[in-house]
Structure formats: structure tokens, C-alpha cells
Coordinates of C-alpha atoms in Angstrom, one line a residue:
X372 CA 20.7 27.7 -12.3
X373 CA 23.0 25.9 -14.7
X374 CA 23.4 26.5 -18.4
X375 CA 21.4 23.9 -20.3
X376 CA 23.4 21.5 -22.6
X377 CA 21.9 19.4 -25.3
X378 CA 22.3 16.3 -26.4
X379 CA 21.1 12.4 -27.2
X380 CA 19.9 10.2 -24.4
X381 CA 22.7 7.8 -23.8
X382 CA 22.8 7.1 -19.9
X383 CA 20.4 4.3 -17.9
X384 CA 19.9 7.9 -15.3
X385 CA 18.6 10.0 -18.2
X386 CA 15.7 7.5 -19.5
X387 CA 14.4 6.9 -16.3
X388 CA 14.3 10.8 -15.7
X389 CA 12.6 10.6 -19.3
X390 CA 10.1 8.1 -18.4
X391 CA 9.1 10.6 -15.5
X392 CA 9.1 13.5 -17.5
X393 CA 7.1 11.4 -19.6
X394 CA 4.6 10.6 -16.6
X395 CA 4.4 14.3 -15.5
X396 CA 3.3 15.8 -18.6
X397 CA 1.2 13.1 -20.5
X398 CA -0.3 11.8 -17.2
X399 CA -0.4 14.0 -14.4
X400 CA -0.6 17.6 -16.7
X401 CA -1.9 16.3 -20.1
X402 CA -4.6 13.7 -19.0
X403 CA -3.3 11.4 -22.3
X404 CA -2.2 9.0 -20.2
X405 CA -3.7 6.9 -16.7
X406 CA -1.3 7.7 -13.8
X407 CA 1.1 5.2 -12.1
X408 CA 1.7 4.3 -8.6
X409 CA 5.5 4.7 -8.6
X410 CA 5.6 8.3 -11.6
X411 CA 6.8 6.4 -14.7
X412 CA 5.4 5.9 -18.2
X413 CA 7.2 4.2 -20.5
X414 CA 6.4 5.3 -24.2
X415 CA 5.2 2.5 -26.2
X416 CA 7.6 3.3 -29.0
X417 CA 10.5 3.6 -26.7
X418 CA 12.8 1.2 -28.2
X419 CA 12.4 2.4 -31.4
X420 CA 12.9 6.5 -30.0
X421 CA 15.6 8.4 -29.6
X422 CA 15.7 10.8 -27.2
X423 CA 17.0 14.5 -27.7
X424 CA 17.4 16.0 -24.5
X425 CA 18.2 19.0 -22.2
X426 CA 20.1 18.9 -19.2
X427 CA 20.2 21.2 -16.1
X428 CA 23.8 19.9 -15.1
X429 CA 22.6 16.6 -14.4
X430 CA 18.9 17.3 -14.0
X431 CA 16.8 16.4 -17.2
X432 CA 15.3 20.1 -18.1
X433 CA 13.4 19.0 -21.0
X434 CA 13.2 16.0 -23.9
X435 CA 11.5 15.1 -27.1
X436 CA 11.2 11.5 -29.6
X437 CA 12.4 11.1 -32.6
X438 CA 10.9 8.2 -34.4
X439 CA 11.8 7.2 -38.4
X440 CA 10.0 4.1 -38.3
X441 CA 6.5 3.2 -40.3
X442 CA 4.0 3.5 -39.5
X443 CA 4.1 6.7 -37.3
X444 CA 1.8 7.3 -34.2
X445 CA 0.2 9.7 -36.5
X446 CA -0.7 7.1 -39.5
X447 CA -3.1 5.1 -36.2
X448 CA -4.6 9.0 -35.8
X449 CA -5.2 10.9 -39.4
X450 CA -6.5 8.6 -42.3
X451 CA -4.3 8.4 -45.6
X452 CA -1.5 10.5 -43.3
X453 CA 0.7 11.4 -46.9
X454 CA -2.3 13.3 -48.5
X455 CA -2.2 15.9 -45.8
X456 CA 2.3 16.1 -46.2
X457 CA 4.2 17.8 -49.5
X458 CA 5.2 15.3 -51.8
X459 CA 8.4 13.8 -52.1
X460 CA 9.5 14.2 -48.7
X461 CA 11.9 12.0 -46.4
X462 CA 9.7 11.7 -43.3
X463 CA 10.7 11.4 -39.6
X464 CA 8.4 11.6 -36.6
X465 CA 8.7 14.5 -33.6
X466 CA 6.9 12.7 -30.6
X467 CA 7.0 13.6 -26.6
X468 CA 8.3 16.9 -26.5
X469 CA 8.0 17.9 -23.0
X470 CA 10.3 20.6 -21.0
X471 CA 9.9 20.9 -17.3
X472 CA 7.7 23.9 -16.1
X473 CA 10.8 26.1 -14.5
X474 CA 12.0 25.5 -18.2
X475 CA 9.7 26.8 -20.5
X476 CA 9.8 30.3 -21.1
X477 CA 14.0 29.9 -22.0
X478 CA 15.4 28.5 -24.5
X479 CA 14.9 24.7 -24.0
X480 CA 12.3 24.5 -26.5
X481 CA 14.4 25.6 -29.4
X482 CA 17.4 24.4 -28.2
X483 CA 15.3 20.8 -28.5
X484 CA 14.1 21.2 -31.6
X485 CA 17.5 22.4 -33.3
X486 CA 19.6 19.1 -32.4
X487 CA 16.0 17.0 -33.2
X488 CA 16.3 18.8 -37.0
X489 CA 20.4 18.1 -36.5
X490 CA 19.6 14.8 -35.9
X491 CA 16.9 14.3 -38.6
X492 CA 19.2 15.7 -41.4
X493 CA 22.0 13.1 -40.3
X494 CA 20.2 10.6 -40.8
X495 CA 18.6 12.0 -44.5
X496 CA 14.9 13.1 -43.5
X497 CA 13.8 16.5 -44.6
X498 CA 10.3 16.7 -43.0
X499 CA 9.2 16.0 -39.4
X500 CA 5.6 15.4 -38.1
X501 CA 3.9 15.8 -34.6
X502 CA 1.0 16.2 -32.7
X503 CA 1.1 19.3 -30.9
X504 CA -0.6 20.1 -27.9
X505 CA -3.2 22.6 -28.3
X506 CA -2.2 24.2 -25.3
X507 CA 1.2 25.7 -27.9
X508 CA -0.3 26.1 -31.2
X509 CA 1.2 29.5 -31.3
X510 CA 5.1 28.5 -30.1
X511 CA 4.3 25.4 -32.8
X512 CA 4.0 28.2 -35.4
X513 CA 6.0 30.2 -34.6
X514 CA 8.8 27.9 -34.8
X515 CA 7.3 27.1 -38.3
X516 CA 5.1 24.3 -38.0
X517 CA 1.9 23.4 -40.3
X518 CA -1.0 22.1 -39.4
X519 CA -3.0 19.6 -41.1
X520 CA -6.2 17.5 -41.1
X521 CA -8.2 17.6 -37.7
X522 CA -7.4 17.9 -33.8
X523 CA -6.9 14.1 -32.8
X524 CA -7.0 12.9 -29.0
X525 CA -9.5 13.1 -26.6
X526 CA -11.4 16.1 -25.0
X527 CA -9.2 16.7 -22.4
X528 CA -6.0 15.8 -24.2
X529 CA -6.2 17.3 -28.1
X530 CA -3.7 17.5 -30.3
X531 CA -3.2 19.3 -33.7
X532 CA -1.3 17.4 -36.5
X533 CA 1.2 19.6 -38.0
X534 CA 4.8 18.9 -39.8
X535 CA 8.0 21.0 -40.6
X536 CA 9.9 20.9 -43.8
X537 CA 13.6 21.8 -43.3
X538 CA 13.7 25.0 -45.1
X539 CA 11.0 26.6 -42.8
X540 CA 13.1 25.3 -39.7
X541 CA 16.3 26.8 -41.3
X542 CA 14.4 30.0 -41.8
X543 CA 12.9 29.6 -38.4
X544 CA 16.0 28.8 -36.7
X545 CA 17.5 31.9 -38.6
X546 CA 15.0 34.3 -37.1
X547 CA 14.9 32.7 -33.1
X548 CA 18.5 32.6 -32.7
X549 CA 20.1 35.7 -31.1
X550 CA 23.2 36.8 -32.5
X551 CA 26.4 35.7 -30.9
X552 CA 29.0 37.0 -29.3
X553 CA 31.7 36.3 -32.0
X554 CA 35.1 36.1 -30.4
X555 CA 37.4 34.8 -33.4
X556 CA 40.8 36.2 -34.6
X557 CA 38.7 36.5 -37.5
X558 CA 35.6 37.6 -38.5
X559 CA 35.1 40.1 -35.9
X560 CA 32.6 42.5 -34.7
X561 CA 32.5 45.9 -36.0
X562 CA 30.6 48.8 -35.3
X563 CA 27.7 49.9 -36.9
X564 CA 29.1 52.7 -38.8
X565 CA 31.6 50.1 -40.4
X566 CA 28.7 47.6 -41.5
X567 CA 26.8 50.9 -43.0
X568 CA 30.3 51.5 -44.6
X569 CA 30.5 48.6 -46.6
X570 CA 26.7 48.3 -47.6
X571 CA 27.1 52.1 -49.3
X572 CA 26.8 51.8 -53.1
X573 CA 30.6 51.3 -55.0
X574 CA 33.0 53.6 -57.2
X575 CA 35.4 53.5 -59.4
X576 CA 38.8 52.5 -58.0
X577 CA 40.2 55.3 -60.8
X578 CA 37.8 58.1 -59.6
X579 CA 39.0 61.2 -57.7
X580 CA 36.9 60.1 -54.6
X581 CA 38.4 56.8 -54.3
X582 CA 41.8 58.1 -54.3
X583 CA 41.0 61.0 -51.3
X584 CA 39.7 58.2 -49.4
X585 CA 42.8 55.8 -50.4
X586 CA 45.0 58.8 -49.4
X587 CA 43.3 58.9 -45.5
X588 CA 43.3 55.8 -45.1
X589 CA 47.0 55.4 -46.0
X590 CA 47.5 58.8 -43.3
X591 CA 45.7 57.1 -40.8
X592 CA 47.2 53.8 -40.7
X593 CA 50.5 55.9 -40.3
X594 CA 49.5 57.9 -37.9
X595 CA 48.4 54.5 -35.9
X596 CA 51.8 53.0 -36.3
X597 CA 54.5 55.3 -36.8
X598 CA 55.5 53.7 -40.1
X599 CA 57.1 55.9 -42.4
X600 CA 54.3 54.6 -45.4
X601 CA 51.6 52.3 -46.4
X602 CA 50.6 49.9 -49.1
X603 CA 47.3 48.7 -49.6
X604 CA 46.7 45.3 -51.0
X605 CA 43.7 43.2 -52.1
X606 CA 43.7 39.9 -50.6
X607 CA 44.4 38.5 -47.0
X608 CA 47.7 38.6 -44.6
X609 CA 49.5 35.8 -46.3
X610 CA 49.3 38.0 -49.1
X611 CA 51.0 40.4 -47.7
X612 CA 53.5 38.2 -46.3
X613 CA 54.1 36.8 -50.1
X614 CA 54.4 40.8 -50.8
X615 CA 57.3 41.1 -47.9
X616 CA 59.1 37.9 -48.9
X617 CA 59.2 39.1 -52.4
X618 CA 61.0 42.3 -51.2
X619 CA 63.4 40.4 -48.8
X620 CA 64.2 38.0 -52.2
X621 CA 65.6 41.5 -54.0
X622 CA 67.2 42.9 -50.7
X623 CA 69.0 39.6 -50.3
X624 CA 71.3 38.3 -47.3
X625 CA 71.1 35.7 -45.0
X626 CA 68.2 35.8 -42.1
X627 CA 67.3 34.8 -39.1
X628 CA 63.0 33.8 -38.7
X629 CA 61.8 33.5 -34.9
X630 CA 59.1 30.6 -34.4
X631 CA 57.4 30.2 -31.2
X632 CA 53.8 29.3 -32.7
X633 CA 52.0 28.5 -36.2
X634 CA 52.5 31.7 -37.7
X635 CA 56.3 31.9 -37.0
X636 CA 56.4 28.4 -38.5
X637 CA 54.3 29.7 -41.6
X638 CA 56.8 32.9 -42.6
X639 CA 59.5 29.2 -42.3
X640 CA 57.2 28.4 -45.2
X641 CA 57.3 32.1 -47.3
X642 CA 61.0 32.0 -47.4
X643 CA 61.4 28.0 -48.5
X644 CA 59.0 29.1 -51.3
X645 CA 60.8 32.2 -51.7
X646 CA 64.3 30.5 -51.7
X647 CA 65.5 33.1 -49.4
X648 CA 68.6 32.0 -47.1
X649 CA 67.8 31.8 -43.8
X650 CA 68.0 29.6 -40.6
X651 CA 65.3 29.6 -38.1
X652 CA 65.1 29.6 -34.1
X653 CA 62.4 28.0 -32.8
X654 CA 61.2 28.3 -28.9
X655 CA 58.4 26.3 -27.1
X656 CA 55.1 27.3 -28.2
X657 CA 53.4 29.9 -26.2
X658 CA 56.5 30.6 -24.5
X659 CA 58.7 33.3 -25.1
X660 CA 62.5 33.5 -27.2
X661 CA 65.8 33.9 -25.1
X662 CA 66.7 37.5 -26.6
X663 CA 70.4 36.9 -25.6
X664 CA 70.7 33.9 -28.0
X665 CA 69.2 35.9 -31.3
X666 CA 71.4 38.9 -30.7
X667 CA 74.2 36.6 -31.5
X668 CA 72.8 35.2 -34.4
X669 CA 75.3 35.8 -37.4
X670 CA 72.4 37.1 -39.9
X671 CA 71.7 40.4 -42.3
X672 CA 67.9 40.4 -41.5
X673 CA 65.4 38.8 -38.8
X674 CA 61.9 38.2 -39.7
X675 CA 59.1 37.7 -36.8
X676 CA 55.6 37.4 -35.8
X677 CA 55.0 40.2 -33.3
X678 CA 51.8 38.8 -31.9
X679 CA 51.4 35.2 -32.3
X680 CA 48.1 34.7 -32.9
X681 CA 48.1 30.6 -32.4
X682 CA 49.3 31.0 -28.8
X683 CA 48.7 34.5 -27.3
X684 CA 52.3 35.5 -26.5
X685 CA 53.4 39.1 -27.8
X686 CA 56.6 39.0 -29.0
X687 CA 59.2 41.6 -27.8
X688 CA 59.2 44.3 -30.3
X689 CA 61.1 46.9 -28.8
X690 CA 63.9 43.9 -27.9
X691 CA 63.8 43.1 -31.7
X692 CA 64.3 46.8 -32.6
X693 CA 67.2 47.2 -30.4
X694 CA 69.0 43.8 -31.6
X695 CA 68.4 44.7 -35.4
X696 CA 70.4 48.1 -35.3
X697 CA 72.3 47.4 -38.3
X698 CA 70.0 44.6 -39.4
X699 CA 66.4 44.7 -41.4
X700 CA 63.7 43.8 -39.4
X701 CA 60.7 42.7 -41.0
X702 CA 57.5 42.0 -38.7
X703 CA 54.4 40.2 -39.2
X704 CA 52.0 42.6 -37.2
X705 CA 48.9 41.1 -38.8
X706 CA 47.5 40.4 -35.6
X707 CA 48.8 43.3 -33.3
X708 CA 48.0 46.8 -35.5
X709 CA 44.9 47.7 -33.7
X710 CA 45.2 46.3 -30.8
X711 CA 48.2 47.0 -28.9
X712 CA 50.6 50.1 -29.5
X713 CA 52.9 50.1 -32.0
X714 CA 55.6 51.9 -33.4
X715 CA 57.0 50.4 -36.5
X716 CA 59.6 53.3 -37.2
X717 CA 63.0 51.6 -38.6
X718 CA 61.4 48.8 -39.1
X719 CA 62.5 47.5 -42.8
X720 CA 58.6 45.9 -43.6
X721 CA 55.7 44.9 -41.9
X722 CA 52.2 42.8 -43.0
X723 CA 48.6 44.0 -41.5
X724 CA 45.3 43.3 -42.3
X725 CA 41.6 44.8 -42.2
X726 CA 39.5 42.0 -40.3
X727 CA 41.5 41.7 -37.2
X728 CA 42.4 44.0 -34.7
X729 CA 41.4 47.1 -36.7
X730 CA 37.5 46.1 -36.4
X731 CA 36.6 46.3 -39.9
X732 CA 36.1 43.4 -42.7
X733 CA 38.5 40.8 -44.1
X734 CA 40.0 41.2 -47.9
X735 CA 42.2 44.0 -47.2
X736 CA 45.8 44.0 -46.3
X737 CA 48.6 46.0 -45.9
X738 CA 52.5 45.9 -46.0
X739 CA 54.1 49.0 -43.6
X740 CA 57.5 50.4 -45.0
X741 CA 60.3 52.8 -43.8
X742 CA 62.2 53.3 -47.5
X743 CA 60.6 54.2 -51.1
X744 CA 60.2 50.6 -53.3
X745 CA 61.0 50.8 -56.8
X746 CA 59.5 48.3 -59.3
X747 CA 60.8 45.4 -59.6
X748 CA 60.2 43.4 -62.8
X749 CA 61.6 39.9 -62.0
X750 CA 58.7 40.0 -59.3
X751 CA 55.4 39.1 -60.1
X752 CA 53.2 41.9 -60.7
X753 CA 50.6 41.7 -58.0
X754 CA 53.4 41.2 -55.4
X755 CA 55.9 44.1 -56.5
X756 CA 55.5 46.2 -53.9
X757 CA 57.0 48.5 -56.2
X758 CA 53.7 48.9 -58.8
X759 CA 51.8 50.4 -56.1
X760 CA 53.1 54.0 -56.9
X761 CA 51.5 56.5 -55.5
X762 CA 49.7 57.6 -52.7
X763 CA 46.2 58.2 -54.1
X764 CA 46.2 54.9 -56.4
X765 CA 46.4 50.9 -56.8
X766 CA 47.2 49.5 -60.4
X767 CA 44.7 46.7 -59.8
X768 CA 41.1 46.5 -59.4
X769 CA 40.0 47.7 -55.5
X770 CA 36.6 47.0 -53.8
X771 CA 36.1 50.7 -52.6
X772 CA 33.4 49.1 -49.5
X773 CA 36.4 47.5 -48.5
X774 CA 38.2 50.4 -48.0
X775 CA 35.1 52.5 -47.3
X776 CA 34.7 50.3 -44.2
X777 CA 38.5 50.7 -43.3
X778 CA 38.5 54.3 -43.3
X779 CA 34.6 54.1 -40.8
X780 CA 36.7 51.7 -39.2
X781 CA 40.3 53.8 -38.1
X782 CA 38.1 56.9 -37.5
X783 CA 36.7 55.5 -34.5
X784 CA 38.6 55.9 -31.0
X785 CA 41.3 54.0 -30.4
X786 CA 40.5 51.2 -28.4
X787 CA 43.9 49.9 -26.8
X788 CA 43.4 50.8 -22.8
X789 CA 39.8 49.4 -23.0
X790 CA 41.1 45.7 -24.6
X791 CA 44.0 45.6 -22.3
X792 CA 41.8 46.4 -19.4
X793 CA 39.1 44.1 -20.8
X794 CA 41.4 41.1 -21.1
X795 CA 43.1 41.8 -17.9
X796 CA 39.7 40.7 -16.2
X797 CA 38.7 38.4 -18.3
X798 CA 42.2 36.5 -17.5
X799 CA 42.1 37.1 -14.0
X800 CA 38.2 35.4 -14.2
X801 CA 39.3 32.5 -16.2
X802 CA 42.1 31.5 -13.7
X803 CA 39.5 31.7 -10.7
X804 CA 38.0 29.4 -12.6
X805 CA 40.8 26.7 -12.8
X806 CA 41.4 27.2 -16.7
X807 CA 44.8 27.0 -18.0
X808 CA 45.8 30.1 -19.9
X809 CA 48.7 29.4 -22.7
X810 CA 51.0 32.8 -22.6
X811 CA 52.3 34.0 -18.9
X812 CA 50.7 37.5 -18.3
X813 CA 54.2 39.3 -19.1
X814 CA 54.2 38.1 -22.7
X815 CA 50.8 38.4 -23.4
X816 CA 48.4 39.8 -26.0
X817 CA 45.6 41.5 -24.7
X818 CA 43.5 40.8 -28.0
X819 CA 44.5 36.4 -27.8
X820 CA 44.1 34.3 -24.9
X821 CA 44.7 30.6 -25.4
X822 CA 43.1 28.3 -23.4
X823 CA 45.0 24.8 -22.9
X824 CA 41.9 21.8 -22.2
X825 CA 42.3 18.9 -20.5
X826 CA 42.7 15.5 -22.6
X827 CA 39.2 14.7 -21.8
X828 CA 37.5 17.6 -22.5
X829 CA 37.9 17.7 -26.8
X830 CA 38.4 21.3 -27.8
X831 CA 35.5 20.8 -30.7
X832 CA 32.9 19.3 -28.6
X833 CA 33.7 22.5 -26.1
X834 CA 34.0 25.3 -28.7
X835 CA 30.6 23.7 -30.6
X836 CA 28.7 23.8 -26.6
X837 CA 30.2 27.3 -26.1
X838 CA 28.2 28.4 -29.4
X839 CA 24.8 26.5 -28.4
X840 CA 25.1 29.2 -25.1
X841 CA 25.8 32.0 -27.5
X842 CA 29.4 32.3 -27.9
X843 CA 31.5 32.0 -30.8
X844 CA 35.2 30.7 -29.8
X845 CA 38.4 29.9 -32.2
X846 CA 39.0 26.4 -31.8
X847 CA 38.3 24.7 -35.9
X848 CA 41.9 25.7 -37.5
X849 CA 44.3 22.2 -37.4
X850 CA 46.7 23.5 -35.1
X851 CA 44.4 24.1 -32.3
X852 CA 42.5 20.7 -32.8
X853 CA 46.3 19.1 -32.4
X854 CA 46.6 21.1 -29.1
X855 CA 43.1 20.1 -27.3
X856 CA 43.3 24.4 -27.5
X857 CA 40.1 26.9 -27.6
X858 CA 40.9 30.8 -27.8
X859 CA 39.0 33.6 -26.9
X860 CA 39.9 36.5 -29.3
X861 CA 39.4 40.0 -28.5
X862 CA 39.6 42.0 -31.5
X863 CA 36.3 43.3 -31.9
X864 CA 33.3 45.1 -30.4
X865 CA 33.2 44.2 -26.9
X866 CA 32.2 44.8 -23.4
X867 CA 32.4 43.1 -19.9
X868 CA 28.8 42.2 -19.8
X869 CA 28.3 40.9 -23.1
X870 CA 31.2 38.2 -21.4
X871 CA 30.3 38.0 -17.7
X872 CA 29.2 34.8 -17.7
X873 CA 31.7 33.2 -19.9
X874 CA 34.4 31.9 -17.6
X875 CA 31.9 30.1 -15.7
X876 CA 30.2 28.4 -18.7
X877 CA 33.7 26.8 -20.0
X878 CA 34.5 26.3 -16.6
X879 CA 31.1 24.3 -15.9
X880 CA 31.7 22.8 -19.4
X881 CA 35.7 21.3 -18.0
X882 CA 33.3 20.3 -15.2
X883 CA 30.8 18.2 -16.3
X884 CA 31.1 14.8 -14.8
X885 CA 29.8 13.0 -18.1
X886 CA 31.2 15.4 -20.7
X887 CA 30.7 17.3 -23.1

């Protein structure tokens, strides 16, 4: 069995498989209706309905109406029909809903009524009405329906009037849907004892227990990446980027910046704003630089994204060590500490962050040093690396659940031969699957894979069916939607059977002979 889609009614094969739904339920299994000769019934109000839908590949798995003109099936059924409603309300009629019986004990039902209420909102109504079968008063409520006035119909075919305002279906909607597999570069899934972390009550960022907590966290993150010391900042990676180009302003020289995706093209952008001098050598996205040609690049420092998080490919860091012997090497690393192996010893600076690889929440980052930074007063104040001082203190007001969570975070087992191994299947699954994966193997990030989409498949119309099926893919930031490109990032908690049936559903998606 196929993974249900959802959508509107547009094809001449879908409404006639309506209009035999339609028969089936309201005819031959709800007596509402006389039977037909040839299995059809054609709704009264069909040219005034639209049709939400749910297909089985191309088999119609379930439907329901959505009527918005006056006056509604109900107004012919319940006398003075407003009286029984909430005043003040923008009202839409629910009609037909019918799912086929191998369907109804999945998720058809909701999955009907959430693109109805979709649907509804677009078009400005904040209150739908229906009669519901008596047969499903208790799904009806559940699903936060309220029922009104008396049964209508007939003895054999009752139905309750009831109507949903769209704060219970938000509520509703909130309770019924299951929590997704998130597989972003960011927000990512953390552990339990992270979440519990962050939700324990604050202290001061001045106290003695913030700064023993301050000081393990710094030990940690050194122990993780060999670097010599660690600054903690408040604020996001291009933060911490700001923080490094504001040190490579004072340290001076001409550089050399590597830009082979979006984030090599963005530290372009820190050292324009920065005025720093520097060229920049650019290579294909998601392929990988010809090491030969920046070993001969005249420069004093190179500056590079060590996992490039917009395409997948790992950047050689040992390769960049060995070429910058005698040079500064700075790295961006934001996307690589915590989920590959590094050792950051001799290198000059390098930017990390909470959220990503290191499992725990967004809002702090992190600049990695080899040398002691004295302050620097033609800097501003909250990027002088230099202000930071000590070990056991920040000069600026820290959320300690932020770093609480850090610390819950690094004190759980390192997770490296379990991604690597996780992403080596899942690769290996996508390609039997005909997908086109962005970085070759031997330049790859475990923790990125970048999937390339054919022209006709749009990369937002995938990435929002992959999240009606319960999983959450990268695909909104611009230079993805440019691409026709959907990533599956894994930074998080995951295992192989929370994703066993992904690489069939986006392959099934590519598939489709009418689209997503």
C-alpha cells in the first residue's frame, strides 16, 4: 500500500471516482440515497463543491465537499440554522466526507479534514458546518466538533448537525498529529535529558554555579575538538563569524576565502563588511576545490567552510592544515563539531554553534582559538573576542538553560560512528531509489545529504508532501528553492527505523505521474 497524498480535485478521473465513492457510501452503505444502475451519484451541489481528496497513488482513498455558498444543505434541514452557530463567524459548509473502508482506521480522516480547514482559512471562513453520520459521533468529537439542534435525515440514514470553529481544529489538529521526524540543519532533535536541561529553573550568569558549569562546558568542547580554547557567545553562527572576521581585521594580511556553496559565499560577505583584503576561489557547488591551485595562492591567511552545509560536501581539513603551514587558517566548523571528527589544533580560529551537530538548542555559539586574544578597543564590544576574559565568565548577560542544555548535551556519547554508519545507508537507499545525491561519497558529510529534484518535481511542493507523511526536510531557505534542492540533515536524534521508509516515499513522490 502506497502513502496517501492530499490534495484538491482537479482531474476528469478523480470526480468520477468521487461520484462513486459518493454512490458507495450514501447509497449502497448509508441508505441516503436510491442506488443506480451503472454506481454513480452525482451530488446535487457538485458545481458549486470542491473536492478535498485522498489518493492511494492513483486510487481515490477517501474525499469530502467544501461548499461556501447560501444557503447550505443544512439551512433546508435545521430551522433559523445561525441561532444554533457562535456569532460573528465566517461560515463554510463540510459535506460528503467519505473514506473507503480499507482507509479508515489511518490517517485519511484527519489528513481530509486538515487541507478542508487549509482550504477554508484561504479563502477567509473561520467556522465549518456538517452533518455527521451518527455512525462517527465519537471521531466527530474528537476531532472537535459541536453538535447542535436535533438529528436530521431519515431512520436509516441520521445525521447530527455539528460545526468547528478554527481554534478547536488548531487545538485538535495539535493534539492528533504525531510528532515528526525533524531532519533540518536546524532545529534538531535532542535527547531528553537536553529538553529537561533547558526547562530547569535559571541563575545568575555572575553566580559561582554558572561559572563551574561555563568552565565544563568550555573543557568539554576542547576535549571534542582539540582546540587549544573556547569562547562562548550569545547569538547564532554568523555571530561568531562577525566575532572571527573582527579578529582577522586586527591580525591583518591579505587572504584567500574557499567558496564551493552558500556558506563559503557568505564568509565573501564578512570580509567585504569587514574591509578585510582578500581574493576568493570559488569551485562548482557541491563539488570539491583543486588543492594544487590554493597551495599556490599568494595569501597570509585562508578562510573556509569545513562542512558546507548548502551542498553536503566536507571540505578537506587536514589538506587545508597542511597548505596553511606558515599561514592562519580560520574555519567555519559550524556545521561539522559534533558530527564528524575534528581536530582544530593550529588552527588560527574557528566558528561553532549549539543547535546543529552538537544536539542541543540554538542561541549559543562558539569561536575555537589556538593563541590568548587581548582586547581590542577599536572593536566593537560584543565582538572583541578579547572581553571574554576568563574561563569561568562572559561580560554580557548569558541564558544559563542555554548553556545548561549544552553541557546535558556534550555529556552524552559521542555519536560520530553511528551518523556516519547511519548516513552511509541511508545514501546507499536513496540511490536504489533513483535520487540524485549532490556531494560524491568521498567528499561527503555524513550529517548533510543534498538531494538534486528533477525540474518538474518543485522542491516546496515535495518538502511540504514529505511533512504531511511525517517528515520534516530542509528545503524553505532561498538557495535551495533556486536549486529545485531538498536535504535531509542528520544532526540530531536518530535511528534507522524512525527513516526506513523515507527513500521510498520521496522516491514515490519523483514518481507520481500527476505530481505533487
Amino acid at each position: 500500500m502506497t502513502a496517501v497524498r492530499f490534495k484538491i480535485a482537479s482531474e476528469a478521473s478523480e470526480l468520477e471516482q468521487i461520484h462513486r465513492l459518493n454512490h458507495a457510501t450514501f447509497a449502497e452503505e448509508i441508505p441516503q440515497h436510491p442506488r443506480s444502475a451503472d454506481g454513480i451519484l452525482i451530488d446535487r451541489f457538485h458545481d458549486q463543491n470542491t473536492y478535498v481528496i485522498a489518493l492511494d497513488g492513483s486510487r481515490l482513498a477517501g474525499m469530502l465537499a467544501v461548499r461556501t455558498d447560501r444557503p447550505f444543505s443544512l439551512d433546508t434541514k435545521v430551522p433559523n440554522l445561525d441561532s444554533h452557530l457562535p456569532e460573528g463567524r465566517s461560515m463554510c459548509e463540510v459535506r460528503l466526507l467519505a473514506v473507503a473502508s480499507e482507509r479508515r482506521r489511518g490517517p485519511v480522516f484527519r489528513g481530509l479534514m486538515r487541507l478542508a480547514t487549509q482550504h477554508c482559512l484561504s479563502l477567509g471562513f473561520d467556522t465549518a458546518v456538517i452533518s455527521a453520520t451518527v455512525r462517527q459521533l465519537k471521531l466527530y468529537g474528537h476531532m472537535g466538533f459541536k453538535p447542535f439542534g436535533s438529528l436530521v435525515g431519515t431512520p436509516e440514514a441520521q445525521f447530527q448537525p455539528m460545526y468547528l470553529t478554527l481554534e478547536d481544529a488548531r487545538e485538535r489538529w495539535r493534539a492528533f498529529q504525531p510528532e515528526r521526524v525533524r531532519l533540518l540543519p536546524g532545529p534538531v532533535n535532542v535527547h531528553p535529558a537536553v529538553r529537561r536541561a533547558l526547562a530547569a529553573p535559571s541563575i545568575s550568569h555572575r553566580c559561582g554555579e554558572f561559572a563551574a558549569m561555563l568552565r565544563e562546558v568550555k573543557e568539554r568542547l576542547r576535549e571534542l575538538t582539540g582546540a587549544e580554547r573556547a569562547t562562548l557567545l550569545f547569538g547564532s553562527g554568523t555571530l561568531a563569524n562577525d566575532a572571527v572576521a573582527a579578529q582577522i581585521s586586527r591580525e591583518g594580511g591579505r587572504g584567500l576565502i574557499l567558496a564551493n556553496g552558500e556558506f563559503g559565499e557568505r564568509l565573501c560577505d564578512h570580509a567585504r563588511r569587514f574591509g578585510l583584503a582578500h581574493s576568493a576561489l570559488r569551485a562548482e557547488w557541491g563539488s570539491v576545490f583543486d588543492y594544487g591551485r590554493v597551495a599556490q595562492a599568494e595569501c597570509d591567511w585562508i578562510w573556509a567552510v569545513h562542512c558546507e552545509t548548502s551542498t553536503g560536501v566536507l571540505n578537506d581539513l587536514d589538506a587545508l592544515k597542511g597548505i596553511c603551514r606558515g599561514k592562519r587558517l580560520y574555519l567555519d566548523c559550524i556545521s561539522s563539531v559534533g558530527t564528524v571528527p575534528l581536530d582544530l589544533s593550529g588552527v588560527r580560529l574557528a566558528s561553532g554553534v549549539s543547535g546543529k551537530g552538537l544536539g542541543s538548542f540554538a542561541g549559543v555559539s562558539m569561536v575555537f582559538h589556538d593563541h590568548a586574544i587581548a582586547p581590542a578597543p577599536d572593536l566593537p564590544r560584543y565582538l572583541d573576542l578579547g572581553c571574554y576574559g576568563r574561563e569561568d565568565e562572559v561580560p554580557y548577560t548569558f541564558c544559563s538553560n542555554l548553556i545548561a542544555a549544552l553541557r546535558a548535551a556534550l555529556g552524552l556519547e559521542e555519536k560520530f560512528a553511528h551518523v556516519a554508519s547511519l548516513a552511509s545507508w541511508l545514501r546507499a537507499s536513496l540511490r536504489e531509489q533513483g535520487l540524485c545525491i549532490l556531494a560524491p561519497d568521498a567528499h561527503a558529510s555524513p550529517a548533510v545529504i543534498t538531494i538534486a529534484l528533477p525540474p518538474q518535481v518543485p522542491s516546496c511542493r515535495m518538502g511540504q508532501a514529505m511533512e504531511e507523511r511525517g517528515y520534516e526536510l530542509s528545503y524553505s531557505s532561498s538557495y535551495l528553492r533556486e536549486r529545485n534542492w531538498i536535504q535531509i540533515c542528520l544532526m540530531g536524534e536518530h535511528g534507522r527505523e524512525e527513516l526506513a521508509s523515507l527513500p521510498s516515499l520521496l522516491s514515490g513522490a519523483v514518481n507520481w505521474d500527476d505530481r505533487i
